[in-house]
XYZ file of N, CA and C in Angstrom:
420
model
N 97.022 63.779 -123.872
C 97.429 63.041 -125.055
C 98.862 63.446 -125.425
N 99.726 62.447 -125.639
C 101.110 62.690 -126.011
C 101.232 62.793 -127.517
N 101.941 63.798 -127.975
C 102.153 63.977 -129.415
C 103.071 62.887 -129.926
N 102.857 62.471 -131.153
C 103.741 61.482 -131.757
C 105.048 62.148 -132.149
N 106.077 61.339 -132.334
C 107.380 61.858 -132.762
C 107.256 62.633 -134.063
N 106.493 62.126 -134.998
C 106.314 62.792 -136.287
C 105.702 64.173 -136.092
N 104.651 64.255 -135.297
C 103.982 65.540 -135.059
C 104.911 66.520 -134.348
N 105.714 66.030 -133.400
C 106.653 66.902 -132.694
C 107.658 67.527 -133.659
N 108.256 66.704 -134.505
C 109.272 67.201 -135.438
C 108.636 68.140 -136.467
N 107.483 67.774 -136.992
C 106.809 68.647 -137.953
C 106.467 69.994 -137.323
N 105.988 70.001 -136.090
C 105.662 71.241 -135.410
C 106.931 72.039 -135.105
N 108.000 71.357 -134.745
C 109.273 72.010 -134.471
C 109.714 72.850 -135.666
N 109.633 72.282 -136.860
C 110.055 73.030 -138.041
C 108.982 73.988 -138.547
N 107.748 73.530 -138.663
C 106.702 74.387 -139.227
C 106.317 75.544 -138.308
N 106.158 75.259 -137.025
C 105.685 76.282 -136.095
C 106.823 77.081 -135.454
N 107.806 76.353 -134.906
C 108.866 77.043 -134.169
C 109.838 77.735 -135.118
N 110.396 76.998 -136.071
C 111.381 77.600 -136.976
C 110.735 78.498 -138.026
N 109.781 77.980 -138.767
C 109.249 78.734 -139.905
C 108.330 79.880 -139.497
N 107.508 79.674 -138.465
C 106.571 80.720 -138.032
C 107.058 81.481 -136.800
N 108.143 80.992 -136.198
C 108.697 81.578 -134.976
C 107.631 81.717 -133.892
N 106.848 80.667 -133.708
C 105.831 80.621 -132.665
C 106.478 80.018 -131.416
N 107.009 80.892 -130.578
C 107.766 80.425 -129.424
C 106.870 79.860 -128.324
N 105.593 80.141 -128.381
C 104.634 79.502 -127.464
C 104.643 78.002 -127.717
N 104.651 77.622 -128.984
C 104.698 76.199 -129.342
C 106.012 75.587 -128.880
N 107.103 76.331 -128.998
C 108.404 75.822 -128.553
C 108.322 75.363 -127.105
N 107.701 76.151 -126.251
C 107.590 75.797 -124.834
C 106.668 74.604 -124.603
N 105.791 74.316 -125.548
C 104.894 73.160 -125.426
C 105.547 71.856 -125.870
N 106.450 71.925 -126.858
C 106.969 70.681 -127.449
C 108.439 70.393 -127.133
N 109.141 71.347 -126.518
C 110.563 71.179 -126.221
C 110.743 71.082 -124.713
N 111.537 70.115 -124.255
C 111.775 69.952 -122.822
C 112.615 71.118 -122.297
N 112.460 71.409 -121.021
C 113.160 72.556 -120.425
C 114.675 72.378 -120.430
N 115.162 71.138 -120.428
C 116.608 70.889 -120.443
C 117.102 70.490 -121.841
N 116.416 70.956 -122.875
C 116.738 70.675 -124.278
C 118.215 70.923 -124.570
N 118.856 69.974 -125.247
C 120.238 70.114 -125.703
C 120.232 70.200 -127.215
N 120.787 71.284 -127.734
C 120.747 71.561 -129.173
C 122.143 71.839 -129.692
N 122.529 71.117 -130.723
C 123.807 71.364 -131.409
C 123.485 71.582 -132.868
N 123.478 72.847 -133.294
C 123.222 73.184 -134.683
C 124.515 73.249 -135.466
N 124.427 73.106 -136.755
C 125.628 73.138 -137.596
C 126.203 74.540 -137.714
N 125.454 75.567 -137.340
C 125.913 76.948 -137.486
C 126.517 77.535 -136.213
N 126.529 76.793 -135.119
C 127.059 77.376 -133.897
C 127.294 76.363 -132.804
N 127.627 76.850 -131.597
C 127.927 75.971 -130.468
C 126.673 75.327 -129.898
N 126.888 74.373 -129.007
C 125.764 73.711 -128.355
C 125.023 74.704 -127.469
N 123.699 74.613 -127.495
C 122.838 75.435 -126.653
C 122.086 74.500 -125.718
N 121.821 74.983 -124.520
C 121.051 74.201 -123.556
C 119.838 74.992 -123.117
N 118.735 74.291 -122.977
C 117.497 74.926 -122.549
C 116.767 75.593 -123.713
N 115.504 75.847 -123.488
C 114.670 76.454 -124.533
C 115.164 77.853 -124.881
N 115.511 78.662 -123.872
C 115.918 80.039 -124.143
C 117.188 80.102 -124.981
N 118.173 79.263 -124.684
C 119.397 79.229 -125.488
C 119.104 78.848 -126.927
N 118.230 77.878 -127.098
C 117.845 77.464 -128.446
C 117.122 78.591 -129.180
N 116.201 79.273 -128.512
C 115.438 80.344 -129.168
C 116.326 81.527 -129.535
N 117.389 81.773 -128.778
C 118.373 82.793 -129.170
C 119.015 82.418 -130.500
N 119.306 81.146 -130.682
C 119.886 80.642 -131.933
C 118.903 80.865 -133.085
N 117.637 80.531 -132.855
C 116.603 80.731 -133.878
C 116.569 82.195 -134.304
N 116.556 83.096 -133.330
C 116.501 84.528 -133.641
C 117.737 84.980 -134.417
N 118.916 84.477 -134.055
C 120.149 84.867 -134.751
C 120.124 84.411 -136.206
N 119.631 83.204 -136.462
C 119.547 82.705 -137.837
C 118.552 83.537 -138.633
N 117.390 83.830 -138.060
C 116.387 84.642 -138.756
C 116.880 86.070 -139.005
N 117.709 86.591 -138.101
C 118.267 87.930 -138.307
C 119.199 87.933 -139.522
N 120.019 86.890 -139.643
C 120.969 86.811 -140.758
C 120.291 86.429 -142.069
N 119.243 85.615 -141.987
C 118.596 85.085 -143.185
C 117.104 85.390 -143.161
N 116.689 86.384 -143.935
C 115.278 86.720 -144.043
C 114.499 85.604 -144.724
N 113.240 85.499 -144.393
C 112.366 84.456 -144.953
C 112.959 83.064 -144.745
N 113.701 82.888 -143.640
C 114.342 81.599 -143.364
C 113.278 80.513 -143.241
N 113.506 79.412 -143.933
C 112.551 78.311 -143.957
C 113.277 76.979 -143.868
N 112.697 76.078 -143.104
C 113.184 74.702 -142.991
C 112.155 73.801 -143.672
N 112.632 72.951 -144.557
C 111.745 72.062 -145.300
C 112.144 70.626 -145.016
N 111.200 69.845 -144.521
C 111.451 68.425 -144.274
C 111.304 67.681 -145.595
N 112.385 67.062 -146.039
C 112.369 66.264 -147.269
C 112.027 64.802 -146.980
N 112.480 64.312 -145.833
C 112.261 62.921 -145.456
C 112.316 62.850 -143.940
N 111.462 62.026 -143.333
C 111.386 61.941 -141.882
C 111.162 60.491 -141.471
N 112.030 60.011 -140.579
C 111.918 58.653 -140.045
C 111.840 58.776 -138.530
N 110.820 58.170 -137.926
C 110.594 58.327 -136.485
C 110.347 57.007 -135.785
N 110.753 56.950 -134.526
C 110.349 55.891 -133.607
C 109.784 56.617 -132.383
N 109.476 55.874 -131.322
C 108.906 56.521 -130.143
C 109.850 57.525 -129.498
N 111.163 57.239 -129.493
C 112.095 58.104 -128.768
C 113.177 58.744 -129.630
N 113.089 58.587 -130.947
C 114.077 59.175 -131.854
C 113.408 59.566 -133.168
N 114.060 60.510 -133.845
C 113.606 60.893 -135.181
C 114.808 61.404 -135.959
N 114.785 61.182 -137.251
C 115.822 61.687 -138.144
C 115.133 62.309 -139.351
N 115.632 63.487 -139.742
C 115.031 64.199 -140.862
C 116.109 64.623 -141.850
N 115.806 64.462 -143.130
C 116.640 65.035 -144.197
C 115.990 66.363 -144.531
N 116.800 67.426 -144.528
C 116.270 68.775 -144.558
C 116.831 69.609 -145.708
N 116.085 70.639 -146.067
C 116.558 71.737 -146.904
C 116.325 73.005 -146.090
N 117.353 73.854 -146.009
C 117.267 75.130 -145.316
C 117.460 76.222 -146.355
N 116.682 77.302 -146.263
C 116.855 78.397 -147.225
C 116.457 79.729 -146.605
N 117.064 80.782 -147.147
C 116.749 82.124 -146.689
C 117.463 83.153 -147.544
N 117.166 84.417 -147.292
C 117.772 85.531 -148.007
C 118.794 86.194 -147.092
N 120.029 86.260 -147.545
C 121.123 86.802 -146.742
C 120.916 88.301 -146.530
N 120.589 88.691 -145.270
C 120.229 90.086 -144.999
C 121.101 90.770 -143.948
N 121.975 90.032 -143.293
C 122.949 90.652 -142.383
C 124.151 89.731 -142.282
N 125.189 90.173 -141.579
C 126.435 89.415 -141.552
C 126.209 87.948 -141.208
N 126.853 87.092 -141.997
C 126.718 85.638 -141.854
C 128.023 85.032 -142.355
N 128.675 84.250 -141.525
C 129.997 83.698 -141.840
C 130.983 84.791 -142.235
N 130.869 85.943 -141.574
C 131.781 87.040 -141.822
C 131.519 87.813 -143.103
N 130.431 87.499 -143.786
C 130.102 88.171 -145.046
C 128.949 89.136 -144.801
N 129.149 90.397 -145.181
C 128.085 91.404 -145.070
C 126.928 91.038 -145.994
N 125.797 91.651 -145.759
C 124.580 91.374 -146.526
C 124.838 91.386 -148.035
N 124.398 90.310 -148.693
C 124.503 90.227 -150.150
C 123.132 90.280 -150.812
N 122.075 90.017 -150.043
C 120.738 89.947 -150.614
C 120.481 88.666 -151.387
N 121.460 87.753 -151.400
C 121.321 86.499 -152.159
C 120.390 85.528 -151.446
N 119.606 84.824 -152.245
C 118.842 83.688 -151.735
C 119.795 82.504 -151.697
N 119.891 81.862 -150.525
C 120.772 80.705 -150.399
C 119.978 79.496 -149.921
N 120.521 78.336 -150.194
C 119.852 77.083 -149.843
C 120.919 76.035 -149.604
N 120.692 75.169 -148.608
C 121.623 74.080 -148.357
C 120.895 72.900 -147.740
N 121.532 71.753 -147.837
C 120.970 70.502 -147.325
C 121.494 70.242 -145.917
N 120.749 69.453 -145.177
C 121.173 69.075 -143.841
C 120.428 67.864 -143.345
N 120.809 67.445 -142.150
C 120.166 66.310 -141.495
C 120.011 66.641 -140.017
N 118.914 66.226 -139.433
C 118.618 66.503 -138.031
C 118.314 65.196 -137.307
N 118.890 65.045 -136.126
C 118.719 63.838 -135.324
C 118.188 64.227 -133.949
N 116.963 63.798 -133.650
C 116.261 64.179 -132.431
C 116.233 63.045 -131.412
N 116.254 63.435 -130.148
C 115.915 62.550 -129.045
C 114.594 63.040 -128.475
N 113.745 62.106 -128.080
C 112.411 62.449 -127.581
C 112.211 61.741 -126.250
N 111.761 62.499 -125.264
C 111.565 61.939 -123.934
C 110.333 62.571 -123.293
N 109.504 61.748 -122.688
C 108.303 62.222 -121.984
C 107.413 63.091 -122.870
N 107.304 62.731 -124.158
C 106.420 63.430 -125.078
C 106.919 64.774 -125.566
N 108.227 65.064 -125.340
C 108.798 66.335 -125.793
C 110.151 66.088 -126.449
N 110.563 67.048 -127.273
C 111.887 66.982 -127.883
C 112.911 67.285 -126.793
N 113.873 66.366 -126.606
C 114.843 66.530 -125.520
C 116.235 66.877 -126.012
N 116.569 66.497 -127.226
C 117.871 66.846 -127.784
C 117.809 66.833 -129.300
N 118.756 67.578 -129.884
C 118.816 67.674 -131.339
C 120.242 67.951 -131.766
N 120.684 67.227 -132.763
C 121.993 67.438 -133.375
C 121.745 67.621 -134.868
N 122.189 68.771 -135.414
C 121.952 69.090 -136.820
C 123.284 69.175 -137.555
N 123.336 68.560 -138.724
C 124.485 68.648 -139.616
C 124.020 69.344 -140.879
N 124.741 70.381 -141.290
C 124.382 71.103 -142.500
C 125.569 71.240 -143.425
N 125.303 71.390 -144.693
C 126.347 71.541 -145.715
C 126.851 72.982 -145.689
N 127.745 73.270 -144.753
C 128.230 74.634 -144.578
C 129.101 75.100 -145.738
N 129.779 74.184 -146.416
C 130.539 74.584 -147.601
C 129.607 75.167 -148.661
N 128.426 74.590 -148.821
C 127.454 75.120 -149.791
C 127.032 76.532 -149.394
N 126.830 76.765 -148.099
C 126.459 78.099 -147.624
C 127.570 79.082 -147.959
N 128.790 78.734 -147.594
C 129.934 79.636 -147.808
C 130.169 79.911 -149.295
N 130.024 78.897 -150.125
C 130.204 79.096 -151.564
C 129.182 80.081 -152.107
N 127.941 79.946 -151.690
C 126.883 80.836 -152.175
C 127.088 82.273 -151.713
N 127.690 82.446 -150.532
C 127.943 83.784 -149.995
C 129.255 84.376 -150.488
N 130.105 83.525 -151.052
C 131.437 83.984 -151.449
C 132.398 84.076 -150.273
N 132.093 83.347 -149.197
C 132.945 83.331 -148.007
C 134.111 82.374 -148.226
N 135.214 82.605 -147.523
C 136.332 81.653 -147.625
C 135.898 80.272 -147.155
N 136.312 79.261 -147.861
C 136.010 77.887 -147.474
C 137.317 77.165 -147.161
N 137.202 76.135 -146.376
C 138.347 75.301 -146.047
C 138.650 74.434 -147.261
N 139.879 73.960 -147.367
C 140.291 73.134 -148.502
C 139.351 71.978 -148.780
N 139.377 71.549 -149.978
C 138.496 70.449 -150.420
C 139.233 69.118 -150.353
N 138.484 68.060 -150.281
C 139.016 66.699 -150.257
C 139.541 66.337 -151.622
């Protein structure tokens, strides 16, 4: 039985990101997964992606991804997201502050052969930097 796009995306955030269940990651993510997160460079493959997950969790304790809105078709999905965590190690060049931070984002998935094949995430990095007191780029 092939998982629906909705179930794949929900499991991606609830199981892989929030619970860090990497067994599930190998079940729902294709081996040639292409991931471009708003916090770093493009990663390829499950292992590259899971390194990114670990780095985010190291910097942000209790890191959680919350799906606010989800639109899916058979081969694509888009989610409006809230990301939050407690700043516990260096992040954007800022040493641990212990602050709880939160920011909005959007995720765009490609789905192929019943697995997540690619993901591009956009996040409000200015909101992250402002909450941490990090230098931000000029405003519009």
